C-alpha positions in Angstrom: -35.9 15.4 -67.3 -33.1 12.8 -67.3 -33.6 12.2 -70.5 -33.6 15.9 -71.8 -30.5 15.9 -69.5 -28.2 12.6 -68.9 -25.3 12.1 -67.6 -22.1 13.5 -68.9 -19.3 11.3 -69.2 -15.7 13.2 -70.0 -13.3 10.8 -71.6 -9.8 12.3 -72.9 -11.1 15.8 -72.8 -14.5 14.8 -74.9 -18.1 14.7 -73.4 -20.2 11.4 -74.0 -23.8 11.3 -72.9 -24.8 8.3 -70.5 -28.4 7.5 -71.6 -30.5 6.9 -68.3 -31.3 3.3 -67.6 -32.8 1.4 -64.9 -30.2 1.2 -62.1 -28.7 -2.5 -61.5 -26.5 -3.8 -58.6 -23.7 -5.3 -59.9 -22.4 -7.8 -57.6 -21.1 -11.0 -59.5 -19.1 -11.6 -62.6 -22.2 -13.3 -64.1 -23.8 -10.0 -64.5 -21.3 -8.7 -67.0 -23.2 -9.3 -70.2 -26.0 -7.3 -68.7 -23.8 -4.6 -67.3 -22.1 -4.4 -70.6 -25.2 -3.8 -72.7 -26.6 -1.3 -70.5 -23.2 0.6 -70.3 -22.9 0.8 -74.0 -26.3 2.8 -74.2 -25.1 5.9 -76.4 -21.3 4.6 -76.7 -21.2 4.7 -80.4 -20.7 8.5 -81.1 -17.3 8.8 -83.4 -14.5 10.3 -81.4 -11.9 12.3 -83.7 -9.5 12.9 -80.9 -8.4 9.4 -80.8 -4.9 8.4 -82.0 -5.5 5.8 -84.8 -2.9 4.7 -86.6 -2.8 3.2 -90.3 -0.8 0.0 -90.8 -0.5 -2.2 -93.5 -3.0 -4.4 -92.3 -5.2 -1.4 -91.3 -6.1 0.4 -88.5 -4.6 0.2 -84.7 -5.3 2.3 -81.5 -3.9 1.7 -78.3 -5.6 2.2 -74.6 -3.4 2.8 -71.4 -5.5 0.9 -68.5 -4.4 -0.1 -65.4 -4.0 -3.9 -65.3 -6.7 -4.2 -62.1 -9.6 -3.0 -64.9 -8.5 -5.7 -67.4 -11.1 -8.0 -66.2 -14.0 -5.6 -66.9 -13.1 -5.6 -70.6 -12.7 -9.1 -70.6 -15.7 -10.3 -69.1 -16.7 -13.9 -67.9 -15.5 -16.5 -70.3 -14.0 -13.3 -72.6 -17.3 -12.8 -73.4 -17.5 -8.8 -73.2 -14.4 -8.5 -75.5 -15.7 -11.2 -78.1 -19.1 -8.8 -78.1 -17.0 -5.6 -78.6 -15.0 -7.5 -81.8 -18.1 -8.9 -83.4 -20.3 -5.6 -83.1 -17.0 -3.5 -84.3 -15.3 -5.5 -86.5 -11.8 -5.4 -84.7 -9.7 -7.3 -82.7 -8.7 -6.6 -79.4 -5.4 -7.6 -77.2 -5.3 -7.5 -73.5 -2.3 -8.3 -71.4 -2.5 -11.0 -69.2 -3.6 -10.3 -65.3 -0.9 -8.8 -63.5 0.8 -7.6 -66.4 1.5 -3.8 -67.2 1.0 -2.9 -71.1 -1.5 -1.6 -73.3 -4.8 -2.8 -74.7 -4.5 -3.1 -78.6 -7.4 -2.4 -81.0 -6.9 -3.6 -84.6 -9.3 -3.5 -87.3 -9.7 -3.3 -91.2 -11.9 0.1 -90.7 -10.9 3.1 -88.7 -14.4 3.9 -87.6 -14.7 0.6 -86.3 -11.5 0.9 -84.1 -12.7 4.0 -82.8 -16.0 2.6 -81.9 -14.4 -0.2 -80.0 -12.1 2.4 -78.4 -15.1 4.6 -77.1 -16.5 1.6 -75.9 -13.5 0.3 -73.8 -13.3 3.5 -72.3 -16.4 4.0 -71.5 -16.1 0.3 -69.2 -13.0 1.7 -67.9 -14.6 4.6 -66.7 -17.8 3.2 -65.6 -15.5 0.8 -63.4 -13.0 3.4 -62.3 -15.7 4.9 -60.5 -16.7 1.8 -58.8 -13.2 1.4 -57.2 -12.5 3.0 -53.7 -10.6 6.1 -53.3 -7.1 5.2 -52.9 -5.5 8.7 -52.6 -6.4 12.1 -51.8 -4.6 15.8 -52.3 -4.2 17.6 -49.4 -2.9 20.0 -46.5 -1.3 18.5 -43.3 -2.9 20.3 -40.4 -1.0 18.7 -37.5 1.5 21.3 -36.7 2.1 21.1 -32.9 -0.4 24.4 -32.1 -3.2 22.7 -33.9 -2.8 19.1 -32.2 -2.7 21.1 -28.8 -5.4 22.9 -29.4 -7.2 20.3 -30.9 -6.8 18.2 -27.7 -8.0 21.1 -25.7 -11.6 21.2 -27.9 -11.6 17.6 -27.3 -11.1 18.1 -23.3 -13.6 21.1 -23.1 -16.2 19.3 -25.2 -15.8 16.3 -23.2 -16.0 17.8 -19.8 -19.1 20.1 -20.8 -21.2 17.9 -23.4 -20.8 14.2 -22.4 -24.0 13.9 -21.4 -25.4 15.0 -24.8 -26.4 12.0 -26.6 -23.7 9.9 -28.7 -21.2 12.6 -27.7 -18.1 10.4 -26.7 -14.7 9.8 -27.1 -14.8 7.4 -29.9 -15.9 10.0 -32.4 -13.1 12.4 -32.3 -10.0 12.7 -35.3 -6.5 11.5 -34.4 -4.9 15.0 -34.0 -2.0 13.2 -35.8 -4.3 13.1 -39.0 -5.8 16.1 -39.0 -5.9 17.6 -42.8 -7.6 19.6 -45.4 -8.7 17.8 -48.5 -8.4 19.1 -52.0 -9.7 16.2 -53.6 -10.5 12.3 -53.8 -8.4 9.8 -56.2 -8.3 6.4 -57.7 -4.8 5.5 -58.6 -4.5 2.2 -59.7 -0.7 1.7 -60.8 2.8 3.4 -60.2 2.3 4.7 -63.4 -0.9 6.6 -62.5 0.8 7.9 -59.3 3.4 9.4 -61.2 0.9 11.0 -63.7 -0.5 12.6 -60.3 2.9 13.8 -59.4 3.5 15.3 -63.0 0.5 17.2 -62.7 0.5 18.3 -59.3 4.0 20.0 -60.4 2.6 21.3 -63.3 -0.1 23.0 -61.2 2.9 24.5 -59.2 4.6 25.8 -62.1 1.7 27.2 -64.0 -0.4 28.9 -61.1 0.5 28.0 -57.6 3.8 30.0 -57.4 1.9 33.2 -58.5 -1.0 32.6 -56.1 1.2 31.6 -53.1 4.4 34.3 -54.2 6.8 31.7 -53.2 5.7 31.6 -49.4 3.5 29.6 -47.2 0.1 30.4 -46.7 -0.6 31.6 -43.0 -4.0 30.4 -41.9 -6.3 29.9 -39.0 -8.2 27.1 -37.8 -11.0 28.4 -36.1 -14.6 28.0 -35.9 -17.1 24.6 -36.0 -19.7 24.1 -38.2 -21.8 20.6 -39.3 -22.3 18.8 -42.5 -25.9 17.9 -42.5 -29.1 20.1 -41.9 -29.8 18.7 -38.4 -27.8 19.8 -35.2 -29.6 17.5 -33.2 -28.6 14.5 -35.6 -24.8 15.2 -36.1 -22.5 12.8 -38.1 -19.5 15.0 -39.3 -18.3 18.2 -37.6 -15.4 20.2 -38.7 -13.3 23.1 -38.2 -13.3 26.2 -40.6 -9.9 27.0 -42.0 -9.3 30.6 -43.6 -6.5 32.7 -44.8 -5.2 34.8 -41.5 -5.1 38.0 -44.0 -8.5 37.9 -45.2 -8.0 37.2 -48.7 -9.2 34.4 -50.8 -6.0 33.0 -52.0 -6.2 29.4 -50.4 -9.5 29.0 -51.9 -8.7 30.1 -55.0 -5.3 27.6 -55.2 -7.5 24.6 -54.1 -10.6 25.5 -56.9 -7.8 25.9 -59.5 -6.0 22.5 -58.3 -9.3 20.8 -58.2 -10.3 22.2 -61.5 -7.0 21.2 -63.2 -7.3 17.8 -61.9 -11.3 16.9 -62.9 -10.3 18.1 -66.5 -7.3 15.7 -66.7 -9.9 12.9 -65.3 -7.8 11.9 -62.3 -10.7 13.3 -59.9 -14.0 12.9 -60.9 -16.2 16.1 -61.1 -18.7 16.3 -58.6 -18.2 20.1 -57.2 -17.1 23.1 -58.8 -15.4 24.5 -55.5 -13.5 23.1 -52.4 -15.2 23.3 -49.1 -12.5 24.4 -46.8 -12.8 21.9 -43.7 -10.9 19.9 -41.5 -12.8 16.9 -39.7 -12.8 17.2 -35.6 -15.4 14.8 -35.1 -17.0 11.8 -37.3 -19.2 8.9 -36.2 -17.8 6.4 -38.3 -14.6 6.7 -35.9 -17.1 5.4 -33.4 -16.6 1.8 -34.6 -13.7 2.1 -36.8 -10.9 4.7 -35.6 -9.1 4.4 -39.0 -12.9 5.2 -40.9 -11.9 8.0 -43.7 -15.1 9.9 -44.0 -18.0 9.4 -46.4 -15.3 7.9 -49.2 -16.1 4.0 -48.3 -18.5 3.5 -50.8 -17.6 0.5 -53.0 -15.3 -2.5 -52.7 -12.9 -3.6 -55.7 -15.7 -5.7 -57.5 -18.3 -2.9 -57.2 -20.1 -3.8 -54.1 -21.6 -1.1 -52.2 -20.8 -0.6 -48.9 -23.3 0.7 -46.4 -22.0 2.0 -42.9 -24.6 2.2 -40.1 -23.9 5.2 -38.1 -24.8 6.6 -34.7 -25.5 10.3 -34.8 -24.6 12.6 -32.1 -26.5 15.9 -30.9 -24.5 18.8 -31.4 -26.5 21.6 -30.4 -24.6 22.3 -27.2 -21.0 21.9 -28.9 -21.9 24.4 -31.4 -23.3 26.6 -29.1 -20.3 26.8 -26.4 -17.7 26.4 -29.6 -19.0 28.3 -32.6 -16.0 30.2 -32.3 -13.1 27.9 -30.9 -9.7 28.7 -32.2 -7.5 25.5 -32.9 -4.4 27.5 -33.8 -2.2 29.2 -36.3 -0.4 27.4 -39.0 2.0 27.6 -42.5 0.6 25.6 -45.3 3.8 25.2 -47.5 2.8 22.1 -48.8 0.3 20.0 -50.7 0.4 16.1 -50.6 -0.6 12.8 -52.5 -1.6 10.9 -49.5 -2.5 7.2 -49.2 -5.4 6.2 -47.5 -5.2 3.5 -44.8 -1.5 4.3 -44.3 0.9 5.8 -41.7 4.0 7.4 -41.8 6.6 7.4 -39.2 4.7 10.3 -37.4 1.3 8.9 -37.4 0.3 11.0 -40.2 -1.3 9.4 -43.7 1.9 8.3 -46.1 2.8 10.6 -48.5 3.5 9.5 -52.4 4.9 12.7 -53.2 4.2 16.6 -52.3 4.9 20.0 -54.0 6.4 22.7 -51.4 5.5 26.5 -52.0 8.7 27.7 -50.8 
């Protein structure tokens, strides 16, 4: 079945098949040669969408990429670059580490330049997916009424359910960081942050203004639900967020933003729809109050991180607080928030935003 339905990688609006291979753990630089071989399976599909310039010496194409990813194109002792150059009969110029610029591919034959460009793009996409998320698109839910409602929820849960396994104050969210995530981002340069700001602005002009009608969205944060399938073994408990007028405008807005960012490649496509939720309890907070959900999967060098968790018994909480009302608020901004940072109010630092009114 995997052979008949291989994973599809989207690069610059074009889809490429990634043929199934035996999974390998990428931990050391020494593994890059084998990793290159695996990644290049099915990568030699000519793509006419690439901009290739004809020069007096032959053909030329450029690739924009953050400097953090250059090393994966170079490889140990330059082996990855040399292999691409040899197999495609091209020359590849890469800026020095820490320097911004473009990767330049030149060659005598157009197809060779295109082939090298495709291989480089597959490598960049593969290693970008292994980078930890750096930013996320979100609504802030930390208005005073909601913070007070959350603190009341925490107080009542601890008063009534603290004898239940795993329930204690350490698993509750920081009320100043309550938020509604639209999608996670890997932004590795100031240029990519600027691109994200520009795309968000285009979303506002093209459809967000029509959905919001130029006014804040009035929503309620009410009711709780859990992420997994066993209420006796809960890791994440969240509050539900919905429009006060009963419409689906909020869901439509976040789904269309997600779709646009997925199409641009800034967000990896995992879901077709955003699950509207605000995390109120998370067992990752037990050992690290600054932990951020399920998004700590890889270190920058591609090592997988396993975080051991101690679940809690949420059955009584779900029974007693099923319809708990945290409060009402007006959503007027979408923020590009940076992980592991705080502003002067204790919320996530914002790198940019759009306002509805």
